[in-house]
PDB file of C-alpha atoms in Angstrom:
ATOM      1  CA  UNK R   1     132.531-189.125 -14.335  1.00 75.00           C
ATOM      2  CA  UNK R   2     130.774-185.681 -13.122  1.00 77.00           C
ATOM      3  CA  UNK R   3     128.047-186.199 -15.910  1.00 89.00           C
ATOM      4  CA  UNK R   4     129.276-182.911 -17.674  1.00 94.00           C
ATOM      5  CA  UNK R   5     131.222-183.492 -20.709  1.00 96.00           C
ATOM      6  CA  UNK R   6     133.877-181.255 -21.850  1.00 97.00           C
ATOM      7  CA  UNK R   7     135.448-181.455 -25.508  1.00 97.00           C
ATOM      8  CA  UNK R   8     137.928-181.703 -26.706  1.00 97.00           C
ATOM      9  CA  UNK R   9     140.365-182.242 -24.165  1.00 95.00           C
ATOM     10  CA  UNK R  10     143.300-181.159 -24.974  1.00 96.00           C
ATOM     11  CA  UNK R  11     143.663-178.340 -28.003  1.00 97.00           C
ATOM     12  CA  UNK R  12     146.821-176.905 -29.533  1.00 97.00           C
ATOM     13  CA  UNK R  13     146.620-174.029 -32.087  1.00 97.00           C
ATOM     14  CA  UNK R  14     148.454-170.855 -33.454  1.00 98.00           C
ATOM     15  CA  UNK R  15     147.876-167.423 -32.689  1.00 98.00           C
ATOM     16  CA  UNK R  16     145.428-166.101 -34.447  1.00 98.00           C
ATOM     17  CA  UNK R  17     143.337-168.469 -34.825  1.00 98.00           C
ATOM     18  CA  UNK R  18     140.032-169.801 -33.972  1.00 98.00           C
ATOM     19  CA  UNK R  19     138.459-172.646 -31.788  1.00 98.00           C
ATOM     20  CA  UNK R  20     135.490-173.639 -30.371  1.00 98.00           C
ATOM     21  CA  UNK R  21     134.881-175.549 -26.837  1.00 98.00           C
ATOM     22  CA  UNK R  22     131.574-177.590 -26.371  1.00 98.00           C
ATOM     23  CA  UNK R  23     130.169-178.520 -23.150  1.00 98.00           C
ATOM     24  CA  UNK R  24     127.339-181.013 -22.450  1.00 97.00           C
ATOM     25  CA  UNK R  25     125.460-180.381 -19.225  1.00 95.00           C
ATOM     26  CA  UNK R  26     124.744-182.924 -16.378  1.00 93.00           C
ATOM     27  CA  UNK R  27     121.283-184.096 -17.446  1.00 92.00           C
ATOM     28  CA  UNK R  28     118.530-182.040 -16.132  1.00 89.00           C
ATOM     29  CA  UNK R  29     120.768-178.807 -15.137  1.00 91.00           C
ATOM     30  CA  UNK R  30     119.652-175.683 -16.934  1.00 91.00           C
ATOM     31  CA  UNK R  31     122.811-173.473 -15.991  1.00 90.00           C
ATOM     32  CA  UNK R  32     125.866-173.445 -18.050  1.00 93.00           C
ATOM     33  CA  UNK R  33     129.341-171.737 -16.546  1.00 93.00           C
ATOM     34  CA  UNK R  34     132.299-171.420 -18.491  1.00 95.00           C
ATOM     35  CA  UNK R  35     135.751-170.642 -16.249  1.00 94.00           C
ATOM     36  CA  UNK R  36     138.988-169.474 -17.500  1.00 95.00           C
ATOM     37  CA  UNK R  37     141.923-171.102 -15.364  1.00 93.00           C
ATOM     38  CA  UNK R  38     145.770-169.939 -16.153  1.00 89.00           C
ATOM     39  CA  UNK R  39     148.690-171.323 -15.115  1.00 77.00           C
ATOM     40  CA  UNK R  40     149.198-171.241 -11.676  1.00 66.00           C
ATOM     41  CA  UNK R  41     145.801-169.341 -10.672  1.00 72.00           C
ATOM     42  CA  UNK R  42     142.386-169.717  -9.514  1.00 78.00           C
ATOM     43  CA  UNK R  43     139.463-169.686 -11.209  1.00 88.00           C
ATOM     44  CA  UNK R  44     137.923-166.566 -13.177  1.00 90.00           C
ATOM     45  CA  UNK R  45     134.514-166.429 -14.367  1.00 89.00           C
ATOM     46  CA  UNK R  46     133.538-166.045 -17.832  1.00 93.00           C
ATOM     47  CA  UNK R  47     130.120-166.383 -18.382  1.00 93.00           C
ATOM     48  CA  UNK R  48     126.899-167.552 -17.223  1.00 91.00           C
ATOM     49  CA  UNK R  49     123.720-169.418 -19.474  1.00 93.00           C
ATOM     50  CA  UNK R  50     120.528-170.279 -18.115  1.00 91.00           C
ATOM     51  CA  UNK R  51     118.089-172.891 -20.483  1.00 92.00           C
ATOM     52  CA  UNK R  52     119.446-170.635 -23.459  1.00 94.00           C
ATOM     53  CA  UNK R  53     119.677-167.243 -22.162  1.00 94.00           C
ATOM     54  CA  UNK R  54     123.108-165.373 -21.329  1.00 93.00           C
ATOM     55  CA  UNK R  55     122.459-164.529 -17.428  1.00 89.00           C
ATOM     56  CA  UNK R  56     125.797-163.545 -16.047  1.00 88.00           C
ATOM     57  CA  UNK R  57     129.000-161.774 -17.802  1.00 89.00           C
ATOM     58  CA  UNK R  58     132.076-161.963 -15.769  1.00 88.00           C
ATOM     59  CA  UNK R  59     136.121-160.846 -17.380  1.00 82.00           C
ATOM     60  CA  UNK R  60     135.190-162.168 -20.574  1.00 93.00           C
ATOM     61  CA  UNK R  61     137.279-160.926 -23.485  1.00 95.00           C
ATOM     62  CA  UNK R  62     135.494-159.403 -26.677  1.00 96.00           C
ATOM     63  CA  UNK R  63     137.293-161.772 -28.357  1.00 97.00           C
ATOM     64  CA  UNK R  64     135.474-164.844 -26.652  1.00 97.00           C
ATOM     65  CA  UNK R  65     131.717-165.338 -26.947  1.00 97.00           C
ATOM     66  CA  UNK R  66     129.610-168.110 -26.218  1.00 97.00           C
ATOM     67  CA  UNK R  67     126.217-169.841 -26.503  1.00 97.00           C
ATOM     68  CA  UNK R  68     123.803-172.150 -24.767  1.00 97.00           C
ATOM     69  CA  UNK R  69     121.564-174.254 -27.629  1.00 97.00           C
ATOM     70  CA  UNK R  70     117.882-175.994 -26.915  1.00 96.00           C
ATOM     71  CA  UNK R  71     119.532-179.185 -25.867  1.00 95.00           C
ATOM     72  CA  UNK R  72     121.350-177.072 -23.114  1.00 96.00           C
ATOM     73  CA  UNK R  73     124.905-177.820 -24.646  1.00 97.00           C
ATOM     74  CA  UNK R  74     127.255-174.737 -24.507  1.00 98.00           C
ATOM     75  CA  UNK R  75     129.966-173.542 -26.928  1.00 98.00           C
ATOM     76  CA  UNK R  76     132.844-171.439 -25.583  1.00 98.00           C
ATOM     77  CA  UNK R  77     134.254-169.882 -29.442  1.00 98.00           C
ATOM     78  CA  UNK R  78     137.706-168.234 -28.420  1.00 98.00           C
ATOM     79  CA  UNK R  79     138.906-165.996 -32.115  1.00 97.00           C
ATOM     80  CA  UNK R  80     141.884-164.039 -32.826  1.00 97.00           C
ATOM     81  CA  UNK R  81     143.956-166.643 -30.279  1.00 98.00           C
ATOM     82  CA  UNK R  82     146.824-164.723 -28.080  1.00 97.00           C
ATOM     83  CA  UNK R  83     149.702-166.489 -26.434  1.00 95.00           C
ATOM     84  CA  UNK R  84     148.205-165.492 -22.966  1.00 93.00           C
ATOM     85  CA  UNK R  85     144.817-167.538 -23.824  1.00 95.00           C
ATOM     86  CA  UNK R  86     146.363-170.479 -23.057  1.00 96.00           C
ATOM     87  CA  UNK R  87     144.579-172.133 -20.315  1.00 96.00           C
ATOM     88  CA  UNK R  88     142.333-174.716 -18.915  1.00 95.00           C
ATOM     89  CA  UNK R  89     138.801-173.397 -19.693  1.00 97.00           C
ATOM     90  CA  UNK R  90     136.680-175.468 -17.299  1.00 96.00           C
ATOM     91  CA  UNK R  91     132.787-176.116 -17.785  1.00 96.00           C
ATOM     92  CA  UNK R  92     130.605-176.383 -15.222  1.00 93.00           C
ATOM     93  CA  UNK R  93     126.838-176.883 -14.534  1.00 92.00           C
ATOM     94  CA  UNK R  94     123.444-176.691 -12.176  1.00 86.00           C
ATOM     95  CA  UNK R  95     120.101-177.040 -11.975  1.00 79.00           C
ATOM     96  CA  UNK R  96     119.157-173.791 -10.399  1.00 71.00           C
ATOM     97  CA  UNK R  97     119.605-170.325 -12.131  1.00 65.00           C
ATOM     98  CA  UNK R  98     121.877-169.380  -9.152  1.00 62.00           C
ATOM     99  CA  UNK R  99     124.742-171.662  -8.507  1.00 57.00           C
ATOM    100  CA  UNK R 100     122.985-172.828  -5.118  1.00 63.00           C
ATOM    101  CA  UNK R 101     123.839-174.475  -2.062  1.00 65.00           C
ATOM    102  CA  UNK R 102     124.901-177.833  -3.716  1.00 71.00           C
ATOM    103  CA  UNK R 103     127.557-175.591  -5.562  1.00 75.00           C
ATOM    104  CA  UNK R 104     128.494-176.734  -9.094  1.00 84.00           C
ATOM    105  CA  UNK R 105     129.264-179.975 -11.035  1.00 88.00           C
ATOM    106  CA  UNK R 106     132.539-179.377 -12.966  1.00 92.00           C
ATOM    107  CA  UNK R 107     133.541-181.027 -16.536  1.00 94.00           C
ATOM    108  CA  UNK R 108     137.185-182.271 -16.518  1.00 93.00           C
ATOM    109  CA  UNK R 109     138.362-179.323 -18.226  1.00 95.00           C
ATOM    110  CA  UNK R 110     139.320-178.226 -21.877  1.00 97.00           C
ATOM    111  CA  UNK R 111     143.313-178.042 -22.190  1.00 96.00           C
ATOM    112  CA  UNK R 112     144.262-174.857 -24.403  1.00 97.00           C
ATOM    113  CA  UNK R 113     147.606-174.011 -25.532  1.00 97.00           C
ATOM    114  CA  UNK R 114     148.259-171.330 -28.268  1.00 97.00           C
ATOM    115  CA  UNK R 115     151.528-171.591 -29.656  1.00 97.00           C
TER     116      UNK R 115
ATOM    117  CA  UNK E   1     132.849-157.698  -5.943  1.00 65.00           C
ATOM    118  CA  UNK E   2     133.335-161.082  -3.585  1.00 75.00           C
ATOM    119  CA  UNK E   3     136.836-161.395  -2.914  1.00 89.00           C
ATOM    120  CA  UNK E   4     138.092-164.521  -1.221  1.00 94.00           C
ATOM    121  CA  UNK E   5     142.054-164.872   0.136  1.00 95.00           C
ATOM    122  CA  UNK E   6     143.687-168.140   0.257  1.00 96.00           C
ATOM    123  CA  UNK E   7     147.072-167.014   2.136  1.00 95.00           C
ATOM    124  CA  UNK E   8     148.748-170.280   2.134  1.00 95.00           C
ATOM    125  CA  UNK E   9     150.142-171.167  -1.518  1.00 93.00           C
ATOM    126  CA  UNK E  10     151.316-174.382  -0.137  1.00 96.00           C
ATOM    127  CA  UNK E  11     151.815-176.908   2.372  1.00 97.00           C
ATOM    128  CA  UNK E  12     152.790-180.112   3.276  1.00 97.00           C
ATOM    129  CA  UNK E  13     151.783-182.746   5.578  1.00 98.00           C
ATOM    130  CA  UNK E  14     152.888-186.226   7.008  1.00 98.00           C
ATOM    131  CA  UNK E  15     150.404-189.318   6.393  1.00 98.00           C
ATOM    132  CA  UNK E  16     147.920-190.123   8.970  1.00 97.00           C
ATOM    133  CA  UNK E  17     148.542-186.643  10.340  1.00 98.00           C
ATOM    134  CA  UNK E  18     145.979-183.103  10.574  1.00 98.00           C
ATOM    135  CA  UNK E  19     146.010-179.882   8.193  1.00 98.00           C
ATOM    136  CA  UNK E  20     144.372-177.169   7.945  1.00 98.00           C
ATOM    137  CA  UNK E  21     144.101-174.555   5.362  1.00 98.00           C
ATOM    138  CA  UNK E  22     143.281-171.464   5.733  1.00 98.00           C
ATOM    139  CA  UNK E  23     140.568-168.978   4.033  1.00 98.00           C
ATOM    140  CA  UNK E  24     138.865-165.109   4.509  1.00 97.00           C
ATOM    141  CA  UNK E  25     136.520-164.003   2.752  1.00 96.00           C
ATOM    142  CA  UNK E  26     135.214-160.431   1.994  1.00 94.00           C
ATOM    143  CA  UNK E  27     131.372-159.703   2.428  1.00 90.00           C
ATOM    144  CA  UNK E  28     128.651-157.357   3.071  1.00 88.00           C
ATOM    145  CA  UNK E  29     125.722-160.042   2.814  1.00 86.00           C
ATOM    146  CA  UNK E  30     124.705-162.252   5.300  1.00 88.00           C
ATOM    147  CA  UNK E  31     123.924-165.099   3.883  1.00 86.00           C
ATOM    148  CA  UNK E  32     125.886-166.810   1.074  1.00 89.00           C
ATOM    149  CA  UNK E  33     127.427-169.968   0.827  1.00 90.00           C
ATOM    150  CA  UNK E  34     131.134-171.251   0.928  1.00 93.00           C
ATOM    151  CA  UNK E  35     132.759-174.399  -0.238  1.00 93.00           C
ATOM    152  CA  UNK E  36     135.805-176.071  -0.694  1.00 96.00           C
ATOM    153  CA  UNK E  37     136.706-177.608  -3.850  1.00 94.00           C
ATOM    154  CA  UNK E  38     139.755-180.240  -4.256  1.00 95.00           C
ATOM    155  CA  UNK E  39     141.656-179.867  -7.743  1.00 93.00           C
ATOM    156  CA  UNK E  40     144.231-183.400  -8.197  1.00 92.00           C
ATOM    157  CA  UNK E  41     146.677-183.786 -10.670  1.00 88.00           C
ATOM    158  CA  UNK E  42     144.043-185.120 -13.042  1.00 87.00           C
ATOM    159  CA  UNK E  43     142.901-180.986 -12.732  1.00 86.00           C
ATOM    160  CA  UNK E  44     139.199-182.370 -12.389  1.00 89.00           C
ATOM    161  CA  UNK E  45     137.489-179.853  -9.830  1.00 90.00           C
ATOM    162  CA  UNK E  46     135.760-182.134  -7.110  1.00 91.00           C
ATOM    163  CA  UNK E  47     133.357-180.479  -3.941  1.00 91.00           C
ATOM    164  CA  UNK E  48     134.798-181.319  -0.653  1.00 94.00           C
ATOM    165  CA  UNK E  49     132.303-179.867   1.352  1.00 94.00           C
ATOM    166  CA  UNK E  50     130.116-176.537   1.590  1.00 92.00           C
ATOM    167  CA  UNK E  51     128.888-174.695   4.527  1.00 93.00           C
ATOM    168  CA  UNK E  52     125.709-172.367   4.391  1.00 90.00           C
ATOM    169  CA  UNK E  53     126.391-169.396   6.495  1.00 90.00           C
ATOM    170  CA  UNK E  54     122.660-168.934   8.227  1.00 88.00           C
ATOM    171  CA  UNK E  55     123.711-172.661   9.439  1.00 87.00           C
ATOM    172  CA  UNK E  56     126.002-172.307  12.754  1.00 86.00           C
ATOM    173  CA  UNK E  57     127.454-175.362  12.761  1.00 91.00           C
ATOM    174  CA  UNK E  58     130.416-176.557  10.792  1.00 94.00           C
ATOM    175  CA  UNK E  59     130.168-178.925   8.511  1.00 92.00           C
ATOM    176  CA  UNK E  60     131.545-182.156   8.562  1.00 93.00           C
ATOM    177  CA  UNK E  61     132.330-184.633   5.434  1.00 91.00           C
ATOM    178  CA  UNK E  62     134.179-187.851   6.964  1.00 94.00           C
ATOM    179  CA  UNK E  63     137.936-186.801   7.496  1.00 97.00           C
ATOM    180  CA  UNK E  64     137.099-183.228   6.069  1.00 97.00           C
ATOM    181  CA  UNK E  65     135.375-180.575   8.432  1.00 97.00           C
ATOM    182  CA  UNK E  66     135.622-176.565   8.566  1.00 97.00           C
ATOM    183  CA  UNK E  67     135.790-174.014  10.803  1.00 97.00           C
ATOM    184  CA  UNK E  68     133.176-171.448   9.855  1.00 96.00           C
ATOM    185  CA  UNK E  69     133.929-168.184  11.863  1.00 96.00           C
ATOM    186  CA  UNK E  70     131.476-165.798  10.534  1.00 95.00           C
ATOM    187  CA  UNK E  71     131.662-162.902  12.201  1.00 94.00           C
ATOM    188  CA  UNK E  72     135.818-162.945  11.418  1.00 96.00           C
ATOM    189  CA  UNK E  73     134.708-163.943   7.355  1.00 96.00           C
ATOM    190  CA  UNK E  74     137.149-167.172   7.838  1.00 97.00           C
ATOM    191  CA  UNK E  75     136.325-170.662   6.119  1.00 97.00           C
ATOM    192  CA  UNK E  76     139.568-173.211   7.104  1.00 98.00           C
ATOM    193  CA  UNK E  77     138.849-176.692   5.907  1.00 98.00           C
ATOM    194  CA  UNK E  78     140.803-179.239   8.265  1.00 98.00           C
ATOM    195  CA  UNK E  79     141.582-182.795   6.944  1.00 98.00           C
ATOM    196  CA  UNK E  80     142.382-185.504   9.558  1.00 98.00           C
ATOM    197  CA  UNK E  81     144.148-188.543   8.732  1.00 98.00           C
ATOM    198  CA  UNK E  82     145.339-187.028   5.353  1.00 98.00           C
ATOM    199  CA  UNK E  83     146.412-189.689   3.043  1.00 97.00           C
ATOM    200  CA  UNK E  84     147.748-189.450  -0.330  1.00 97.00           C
ATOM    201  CA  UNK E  85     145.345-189.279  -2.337  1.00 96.00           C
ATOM    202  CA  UNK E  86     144.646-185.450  -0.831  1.00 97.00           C
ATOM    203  CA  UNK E  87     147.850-184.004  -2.356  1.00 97.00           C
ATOM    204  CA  UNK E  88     145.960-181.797  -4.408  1.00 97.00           C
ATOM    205  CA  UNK E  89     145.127-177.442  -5.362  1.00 95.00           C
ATOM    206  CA  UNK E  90     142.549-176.688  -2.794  1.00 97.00           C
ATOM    207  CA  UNK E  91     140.053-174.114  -3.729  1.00 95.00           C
ATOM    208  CA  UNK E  92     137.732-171.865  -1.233  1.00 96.00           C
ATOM    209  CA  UNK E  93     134.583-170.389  -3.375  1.00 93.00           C
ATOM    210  CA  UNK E  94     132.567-168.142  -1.572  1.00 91.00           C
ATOM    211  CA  UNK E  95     128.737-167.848  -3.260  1.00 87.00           C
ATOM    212  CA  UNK E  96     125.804-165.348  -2.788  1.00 79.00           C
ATOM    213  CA  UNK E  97     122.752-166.630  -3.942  1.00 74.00           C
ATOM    214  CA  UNK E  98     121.126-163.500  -4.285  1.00 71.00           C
ATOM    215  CA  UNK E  99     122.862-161.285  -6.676  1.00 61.00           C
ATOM    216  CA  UNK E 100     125.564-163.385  -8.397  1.00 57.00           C
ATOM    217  CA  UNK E 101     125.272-165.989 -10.850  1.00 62.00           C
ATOM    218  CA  UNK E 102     129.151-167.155 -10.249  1.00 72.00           C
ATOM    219  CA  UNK E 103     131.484-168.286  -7.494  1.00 84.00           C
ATOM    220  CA  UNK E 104     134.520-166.774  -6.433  1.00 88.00           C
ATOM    221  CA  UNK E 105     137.523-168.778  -5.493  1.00 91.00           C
ATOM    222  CA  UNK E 106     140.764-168.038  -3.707  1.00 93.00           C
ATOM    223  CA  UNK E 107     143.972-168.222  -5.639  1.00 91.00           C
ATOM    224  CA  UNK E 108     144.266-171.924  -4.138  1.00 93.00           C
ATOM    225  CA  UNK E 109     146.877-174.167  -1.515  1.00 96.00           C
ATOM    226  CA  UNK E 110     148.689-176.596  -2.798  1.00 95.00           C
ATOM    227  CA  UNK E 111     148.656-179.247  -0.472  1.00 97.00           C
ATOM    228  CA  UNK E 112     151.139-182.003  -0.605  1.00 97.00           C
ATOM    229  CA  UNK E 113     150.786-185.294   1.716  1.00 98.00           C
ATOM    230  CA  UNK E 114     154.164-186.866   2.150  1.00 97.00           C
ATOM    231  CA  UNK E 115     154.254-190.595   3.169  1.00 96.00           C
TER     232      UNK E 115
END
């Protein structure tokens, strides 16, 4: 167990629709990460929150948007759902505002498939 | 933008023997940090090991160690005595700690120890 917690695991939904994606920190890290990961590729950036505040954009979609609440949990909300969403959005956190020379701590991933 | 090549998309190795896996990266700054992430079947991201580029030695994490050659921008991880419990995506992420807020990672290797 990494310490951050990613739910749900595993989410299945139509086009066109709506979901949500909650992360829960390691305890005591301030910096929230959200990554998109498709089939068969590496990692892209999404977006960045530091103790609340958006701090880094990255190829996030108008269609995605996200938030970072006073107990430091993030919510990735993904809307009007396309067949090329589907993906493993991972989660990731640390204490400094920059990722830092300890690098990240990643959740175990949030399983997306739009059908 | 970062960009960071992973030029192997997979390989294989024999139990108990040596790999190494290549990575370049792409940078004006001169100092940033790299690292090497290790992505099982379970699809859990996990740090291998990380290098800080003002440091000139390479680091060293039990049977994982790099090759840091920073004036040719190439990060190899090698892993001795592979066993199977390294088949696994392998992920370089190159980090400046100055003006981004996000990694970037190489496409991956998908490394496969055969017994």
């Amino acid at each position: 167990d990494s310490g951050v917690t990613q739910t749900p695991k595993h989410l299945i939904t139509a086009t066109g629709q709506r979901v949500t994606l909650r992360c829960s920190p390691r305890s005591g890290d301030l910096s929230v990460y959200w990554y998109q990961q498709s089939l068969d590729q590496g990692l892209q950036f999404l977006i960045q929150y530091y103790n609340g505040e958006e701090r880094a954009k990255g190829n996030i979609l108008e269609r995605f948007s996200a938030q970072q609440f006073p107990d430091l949990h993030s919510e990735l909300n993904l809307s009007s759902l396309e067949l090329g969403d589907s993906a493993l959005y991972f989660c990731a956190s640390s204490v400094l505002i920059f990722g830092g020379k300890e690098g990240y701590t990643f959740g175990s991933g949030t399983r997306l498939t739009v059908v | 933008a970062q960009t960071v090549t992973q030029s192997q998309p997979e390989m294989s190795v024999q139990e108990a023997e040596t790999v190494t896996l290549s990575c370049t990266y792409d940078t004006s700054e001169n100092n940033y940090y790299l690292f090497w992430y290790k992505q099982p079947p379970s699809r859990q991201m996990i740090l291998v090991i990380r290098q800080e580029a003002y440091k000139q030695q390479n680091a060293t994490e039990n049977r994982f160690s790099v090759n840091f050659q920073k004036a040719a921008k190439s990060f190899s991880l090698k892993i001795s005595d592979s066993q199977l419990g390294d088949t696994a995506m392998y992920f370089c992420a190159f980090m400046n700690p100055k003006a981004s807020n996000q990694f970037y990672f190489g496409t991956g290797t998908s490394l496969t120890v055969i017994p």
